[in-house]
C-alpha cells in the first residue's frame, strides 16, 4: 500500500498546522502509478477519515479542496483557480450552467462569514475579482441569460478581462481566509497538463498564501519539469512516488 507516503503527507500536514504556515508538496509519478488514487487517499486522510498511515497519528480533520488541470481547450489557463473558488463556495465544477445570482450569493455569504473571524487589518476578499474569474464581468448578468459556461473562469470573448496579478491574489486571500476557520488542504492533480500560464497563476497564488494551508500537487515527472513548476516553486518539497509494493 501507500502507508509510508500517506504517513509522509500526514507529518507535513501536522507540521503545517503546528507552524500555522503554508507548505507545498509536489508528488511525481509515471502514468499508471496511481497518483489520482493517492490524491483520493490524501483527501480522505486530511478530512479525518480512517486511512492506513503506518501508525502515524493523523491531525484533526481539515477542509479539502481538490481540482485538476485541464488537458485540452483554449480556455483553460486559470481553470484550477476558478475551480478552487467553485469548490470553496459549493458550486459543482462540471455544472453546465450556473447563474450569476447564485454564485454571487454563495460567494458573498462565505466572505461575510470568514471576515467576521479575521483580524481587522487583514485585506478583504476581492469578491468582484473572483466573480470575473468565474466568468462574470462588471454588472452584466453574464452570457446567455446570466450563465458562466466555461470552466476556466471566463466565457468566450472575455480572455482579456482577467488581471493576472490581482486574480491569483484574490484567490490566495480567499484560501487564506478559509484557513482561519480550519486547516486547509489544496490538491491539484494532473499538473503535467498545466500550461505555462496555468503554472504562473498557481505559483502566484501559492506565493501569497498565509496560515495553515497544505498544497499537494501531482503530475508526471518529465512533464512537470517541462511546465516549470520546480522553477516557480523553489521551496516545494518534491517526492517521487514509487511503484506499489
Short mmCIF file of N, CA and C in Angstrom, two decimals, residues 99-206:
data_model
loop_
_atom_site.label_atom_id
_atom_site.label_comp_id
_atom_site.label_asym_id
_atom_site.label_seq_id
_atom_site.Cartn_x
_atom_site.Cartn_y
_atom_site.Cartn_z
N UNK A 99 -25.96 30.29 -12.63
CA UNK A 99 -26.37 31.68 -12.71
C UNK A 99 -25.51 32.59 -11.84
N UNK A 100 -25.32 33.83 -12.30
CA UNK A 100 -24.52 34.79 -11.54
C UNK A 100 -25.10 35.02 -10.16
N UNK A 101 -26.41 35.15 -10.07
CA UNK A 101 -27.03 35.45 -8.78
C UNK A 101 -26.71 34.37 -7.76
N UNK A 102 -26.77 33.12 -8.18
CA UNK A 102 -26.48 32.01 -7.27
C UNK A 102 -25.01 32.03 -6.84
N UNK A 103 -24.12 32.22 -7.81
CA UNK A 103 -22.69 32.24 -7.49
C UNK A 103 -22.35 33.41 -6.59
N UNK A 104 -22.88 34.59 -6.90
CA UNK A 104 -22.55 35.78 -6.11
C UNK A 104 -23.10 35.67 -4.70
N UNK A 105 -24.31 35.14 -4.56
CA UNK A 105 -24.89 34.99 -3.23
C UNK A 105 -24.04 34.06 -2.37
N UNK A 106 -23.64 32.94 -2.93
CA UNK A 106 -22.83 31.99 -2.16
C UNK A 106 -21.47 32.59 -1.81
N UNK A 107 -20.86 33.27 -2.76
CA UNK A 107 -19.54 33.85 -2.52
C UNK A 107 -19.60 34.93 -1.45
N UNK A 108 -20.57 35.83 -1.55
CA UNK A 108 -20.67 36.91 -0.57
C UNK A 108 -21.02 36.38 0.82
N UNK A 109 -21.85 35.36 0.86
CA UNK A 109 -22.21 34.77 2.16
C UNK A 109 -20.98 34.15 2.83
N UNK A 110 -20.16 33.45 2.03
CA UNK A 110 -18.95 32.85 2.57
C UNK A 110 -17.97 33.92 3.04
N UNK A 111 -17.77 34.95 2.22
CA UNK A 111 -16.83 36.01 2.57
C UNK A 111 -17.27 36.73 3.85
N UNK A 112 -18.55 37.02 3.97
CA UNK A 112 -19.05 37.67 5.18
C UNK A 112 -18.78 36.83 6.41
N UNK A 113 -18.97 35.53 6.29
CA UNK A 113 -18.71 34.65 7.43
C UNK A 113 -17.23 34.62 7.79
N UNK A 114 -16.39 34.55 6.78
CA UNK A 114 -14.95 34.48 7.02
C UNK A 114 -14.41 35.78 7.61
N UNK A 115 -14.91 36.89 7.13
CA UNK A 115 -14.36 38.18 7.58
C UNK A 115 -14.76 38.50 9.01
N UNK A 116 -15.82 37.87 9.51
CA UNK A 116 -16.19 38.09 10.91
C UNK A 116 -15.13 37.55 11.86
N UNK A 117 -14.41 36.51 11.42
CA UNK A 117 -13.42 35.91 12.29
C UNK A 117 -11.99 36.33 12.01
N UNK A 118 -11.80 37.31 11.12
CA UNK A 118 -10.44 37.72 10.75
C UNK A 118 -10.03 39.01 11.45
N UNK A 119 -8.73 39.23 11.49
CA UNK A 119 -8.22 40.47 12.07
C UNK A 119 -8.67 41.65 11.23
N UNK A 120 -8.86 42.78 11.89
CA UNK A 120 -9.37 43.96 11.19
C UNK A 120 -8.39 44.49 10.15
N UNK A 121 -7.10 44.25 10.36
CA UNK A 121 -6.11 44.77 9.40
C UNK A 121 -5.87 43.80 8.24
N UNK A 122 -6.59 42.68 8.21
CA UNK A 122 -6.45 41.75 7.09
C UNK A 122 -7.11 42.32 5.85
N UNK A 123 -6.47 42.15 4.69
CA UNK A 123 -7.10 42.63 3.46
C UNK A 123 -8.38 41.88 3.18
N UNK A 124 -9.37 42.57 2.63
CA UNK A 124 -10.64 41.92 2.33
C UNK A 124 -10.55 41.05 1.10
N UNK A 125 -11.45 40.09 1.00
CA UNK A 125 -11.50 39.23 -0.17
C UNK A 125 -12.14 39.99 -1.33
N UNK A 126 -11.50 39.98 -2.48
CA UNK A 126 -11.96 40.74 -3.64
C UNK A 126 -13.05 39.97 -4.37
N UNK A 127 -14.28 40.17 -3.93
CA UNK A 127 -15.41 39.43 -4.49
C UNK A 127 -15.57 39.70 -5.99
N UNK A 128 -15.47 40.95 -6.39
CA UNK A 128 -15.65 41.29 -7.81
C UNK A 128 -14.61 40.58 -8.68
N UNK A 129 -13.37 40.51 -8.20
CA UNK A 129 -12.31 39.84 -8.96
C UNK A 129 -12.60 38.34 -9.08
N UNK A 130 -13.12 37.76 -8.03
CA UNK A 130 -13.43 36.33 -8.07
C UNK A 130 -14.61 36.04 -8.98
N UNK A 131 -15.58 36.94 -9.01
CA UNK A 131 -16.71 36.77 -9.93
C UNK A 131 -16.25 36.84 -11.38
N UNK A 132 -15.30 37.72 -11.66
CA UNK A 132 -14.73 37.78 -13.01
C UNK A 132 -14.03 36.48 -13.35
N UNK A 133 -13.30 35.93 -12.39
CA UNK A 133 -12.64 34.65 -12.61
C UNK A 133 -13.65 33.55 -12.92
N UNK A 134 -14.83 33.62 -12.29
CA UNK A 134 -15.87 32.62 -12.53
C UNK A 134 -16.63 32.85 -13.83
N UNK A 135 -16.31 33.94 -14.53
CA UNK A 135 -16.92 34.15 -15.84
C UNK A 135 -17.88 35.30 -15.94
N UNK A 136 -17.98 36.14 -14.92
CA UNK A 136 -18.91 37.27 -14.93
C UNK A 136 -18.12 38.57 -14.95
N UNK A 137 -18.58 39.54 -15.70
CA UNK A 137 -17.85 40.78 -15.86
C UNK A 137 -18.75 41.95 -15.47
N UNK A 138 -18.18 42.87 -14.68
CA UNK A 138 -18.90 44.07 -14.29
C UNK A 138 -20.24 43.75 -13.68
N UNK A 139 -21.25 44.50 -14.07
CA UNK A 139 -22.61 44.29 -13.57
C UNK A 139 -23.45 43.48 -14.54
N UNK A 140 -22.81 43.00 -15.63
CA UNK A 140 -23.57 42.22 -16.59
C UNK A 140 -23.99 40.90 -15.97
N UNK A 141 -25.20 40.42 -16.25
CA UNK A 141 -25.63 39.15 -15.69
C UNK A 141 -24.82 37.98 -16.20
N UNK A 142 -24.15 38.17 -17.35
CA UNK A 142 -23.37 37.07 -17.92
C UNK A 142 -23.92 36.70 -19.28
N UNK A 143 -23.23 35.83 -20.00
CA UNK A 143 -23.69 35.46 -21.34
C UNK A 143 -24.91 34.57 -21.28
N UNK A 144 -25.74 34.70 -22.27
CA UNK A 144 -26.88 33.79 -22.42
C UNK A 144 -27.70 33.68 -21.14
N UNK A 145 -28.36 34.76 -20.80
CA UNK A 145 -29.26 34.77 -19.65
C UNK A 145 -28.55 34.62 -18.31
N UNK A 146 -27.29 35.07 -18.24
CA UNK A 146 -26.62 35.14 -16.95
C UNK A 146 -25.89 33.90 -16.51
N UNK A 147 -25.44 33.08 -17.44
CA UNK A 147 -24.74 31.87 -17.04
C UNK A 147 -23.28 31.92 -17.49
N UNK A 148 -22.40 31.41 -16.62
CA UNK A 148 -21.00 31.22 -16.97
C UNK A 148 -20.86 29.81 -17.52
N UNK A 149 -20.43 29.68 -18.76
CA UNK A 149 -20.47 28.38 -19.41
C UNK A 149 -19.14 27.67 -19.46
N UNK A 150 -18.03 28.32 -19.06
CA UNK A 150 -16.72 27.70 -19.16
C UNK A 150 -16.19 27.35 -17.80
N UNK A 151 -15.17 26.45 -17.77
CA UNK A 151 -14.57 26.03 -16.51
C UNK A 151 -13.26 26.73 -16.24
N UNK A 152 -12.83 27.65 -17.11
CA UNK A 152 -11.54 28.29 -16.89
C UNK A 152 -11.68 29.64 -16.24
N UNK A 153 -12.91 30.06 -15.95
CA UNK A 153 -13.09 31.32 -15.28
C UNK A 153 -13.54 32.44 -16.18
N UNK A 154 -13.84 32.17 -17.45
CA UNK A 154 -14.37 33.24 -18.29
C UNK A 154 -15.07 32.64 -19.51
N UNK A 155 -16.20 33.23 -19.89
CA UNK A 155 -16.86 32.77 -21.11
C UNK A 155 -16.08 33.21 -22.34
N UNK A 156 -16.44 32.65 -23.46
CA UNK A 156 -15.79 33.03 -24.72
C UNK A 156 -15.92 34.53 -24.92
N UNK A 157 -14.80 35.16 -25.32
CA UNK A 157 -14.83 36.60 -25.56
C UNK A 157 -14.35 37.42 -24.38
N UNK A 158 -14.00 36.78 -23.24
CA UNK A 158 -13.55 37.53 -22.08
C UNK A 158 -12.10 37.23 -21.73
N UNK A 159 -11.29 36.86 -22.70
CA UNK A 159 -9.93 36.42 -22.44
C UNK A 159 -9.05 37.53 -21.91
N UNK A 160 -9.40 38.78 -22.14
CA UNK A 160 -8.57 39.88 -21.69
C UNK A 160 -9.06 40.51 -20.40
N UNK A 161 -10.10 39.96 -19.79
CA UNK A 161 -10.69 40.58 -18.61
C UNK A 161 -9.95 40.28 -17.32
N UNK A 162 -9.19 39.19 -17.29
CA UNK A 162 -8.57 38.76 -16.04
C UNK A 162 -7.23 39.45 -15.82
N UNK A 163 -7.07 40.00 -14.63
CA UNK A 163 -5.81 40.60 -14.21
C UNK A 163 -4.95 39.48 -13.65
N UNK A 164 -3.84 39.18 -14.30
CA UNK A 164 -3.04 38.03 -13.91
C UNK A 164 -2.23 38.26 -12.66
N UNK A 165 -2.29 39.45 -12.09
CA UNK A 165 -1.71 39.71 -10.77
C UNK A 165 -2.80 39.72 -9.71
N UNK A 166 -3.88 40.45 -9.99
CA UNK A 166 -4.94 40.60 -9.00
C UNK A 166 -5.74 39.31 -8.81
N UNK A 167 -5.89 38.51 -9.87
CA UNK A 167 -6.69 37.30 -9.76
C UNK A 167 -6.06 36.27 -8.82
N UNK A 168 -4.78 35.91 -8.98
CA UNK A 168 -4.17 34.99 -8.01
C UNK A 168 -4.18 35.56 -6.60
N UNK A 169 -4.01 36.87 -6.46
CA UNK A 169 -4.04 37.48 -5.13
C UNK A 169 -5.41 37.32 -4.48
N UNK A 170 -6.48 37.47 -5.28
CA UNK A 170 -7.83 37.32 -4.76
C UNK A 170 -8.11 35.88 -4.34
N UNK A 171 -7.64 34.92 -5.14
CA UNK A 171 -7.84 33.51 -4.79
C UNK A 171 -7.04 33.17 -3.53
N UNK A 172 -5.80 33.67 -3.45
CA UNK A 172 -4.97 33.42 -2.27
C UNK A 172 -5.62 33.98 -1.01
N UNK A 173 -6.22 35.16 -1.13
CA UNK A 173 -6.86 35.77 0.03
C UNK A 173 -8.06 34.95 0.48
N UNK A 174 -8.82 34.41 -0.47
CA UNK A 174 -9.96 33.56 -0.12
C UNK A 174 -9.48 32.29 0.58
N UNK A 175 -8.45 31.64 0.03
CA UNK A 175 -7.95 30.41 0.63
C UNK A 175 -7.36 30.67 2.02
N UNK A 176 -6.63 31.77 2.16
CA UNK A 176 -6.05 32.11 3.46
C UNK A 176 -7.13 32.39 4.48
N UNK A 177 -8.22 33.01 4.04
CA UNK A 177 -9.34 33.28 4.94
C UNK A 177 -10.01 31.97 5.37
N UNK A 178 -10.14 31.02 4.43
CA UNK A 178 -10.70 29.71 4.78
C UNK A 178 -9.83 29.02 5.84
N UNK A 179 -8.52 29.21 5.75
CA UNK A 179 -7.60 28.55 6.68
C UNK A 179 -7.68 29.12 8.08
N UNK A 180 -8.34 30.28 8.25
CA UNK A 180 -8.52 30.80 9.60
C UNK A 180 -9.62 30.05 10.33
N UNK A 181 -10.51 29.38 9.59
CA UNK A 181 -11.58 28.59 10.21
C UNK A 181 -11.09 27.19 10.59
N UNK A 182 -10.35 26.58 9.69
CA UNK A 182 -9.80 25.24 9.92
C UNK A 182 -8.64 25.04 8.95
N UNK A 183 -7.71 24.13 9.28
CA UNK A 183 -6.61 23.87 8.34
C UNK A 183 -7.16 23.52 6.96
N UNK A 184 -6.43 23.94 5.94
CA UNK A 184 -6.89 23.77 4.56
C UNK A 184 -5.89 22.92 3.79
N UNK A 185 -6.40 21.95 3.05
CA UNK A 185 -5.58 21.14 2.15
C UNK A 185 -6.08 21.38 0.73
N UNK A 186 -5.18 21.81 -0.14
CA UNK A 186 -5.49 22.05 -1.55
C UNK A 186 -4.77 21.00 -2.38
N UNK A 187 -5.52 20.23 -3.17
CA UNK A 187 -4.94 19.20 -4.02
C UNK A 187 -5.12 19.59 -5.48
N UNK A 188 -4.01 19.66 -6.21
CA UNK A 188 -4.03 19.99 -7.64
C UNK A 188 -3.47 18.79 -8.40
N UNK A 189 -4.34 18.07 -9.09
CA UNK A 189 -3.94 16.85 -9.80
C UNK A 189 -3.69 17.16 -11.27
N UNK A 190 -3.00 16.24 -11.94
CA UNK A 190 -2.71 16.35 -13.38
C UNK A 190 -1.91 17.60 -13.70
N UNK A 191 -0.91 17.88 -12.87
CA UNK A 191 -0.11 19.09 -13.06
C UNK A 191 0.63 19.08 -14.40
N UNK A 192 0.89 17.90 -14.93
CA UNK A 192 1.59 17.80 -16.21
C UNK A 192 0.77 18.38 -17.36
N UNK A 193 -0.55 18.54 -17.15
CA UNK A 193 -1.40 19.12 -18.20
C UNK A 193 -1.46 20.64 -18.12
N UNK A 194 -0.82 21.23 -17.13
CA UNK A 194 -0.89 22.69 -16.96
C UNK A 194 -0.10 23.41 -18.04
N UNK A 195 -0.67 24.51 -18.54
CA UNK A 195 0.08 25.37 -19.44
C UNK A 195 1.04 26.24 -18.62
N UNK A 196 1.96 26.91 -19.31
CA UNK A 196 2.89 27.80 -18.61
C UNK A 196 2.12 28.89 -17.87
N UNK A 197 1.04 29.36 -18.47
CA UNK A 197 0.23 30.40 -17.84
C UNK A 197 -0.51 29.87 -16.60
N UNK A 198 -0.94 28.60 -16.68
CA UNK A 198 -1.57 27.98 -15.53
C UNK A 198 -0.58 27.85 -14.38
N UNK A 199 0.64 27.42 -14.69
CA UNK A 199 1.68 27.29 -13.67
C UNK A 199 1.97 28.65 -13.04
N UNK A 200 2.05 29.69 -13.85
CA UNK A 200 2.29 31.03 -13.32
C UNK A 200 1.16 31.45 -12.38
N UNK A 201 -0.09 31.17 -12.78
CA UNK A 201 -1.22 31.55 -11.94
C UNK A 201 -1.24 30.78 -10.63
N UNK A 202 -0.95 29.48 -10.70
CA UNK A 202 -0.90 28.68 -9.48
C UNK A 202 0.22 29.15 -8.57
N UNK A 203 1.41 29.36 -9.15
CA UNK A 203 2.55 29.78 -8.35
C UNK A 203 2.30 31.13 -7.69
N UNK A 204 1.72 32.06 -8.46
CA UNK A 204 1.44 33.39 -7.90
C UNK A 204 0.43 33.30 -6.76
N UNK A 205 -0.49 32.36 -6.86
CA UNK A 205 -1.46 32.15 -5.77
C UNK A 205 -0.78 31.57 -4.54
N UNK A 206 0.03 30.53 -4.73
CA UNK A 206 0.65 29.85 -3.61
C UNK A 206 1.65 30.74 -2.88
#
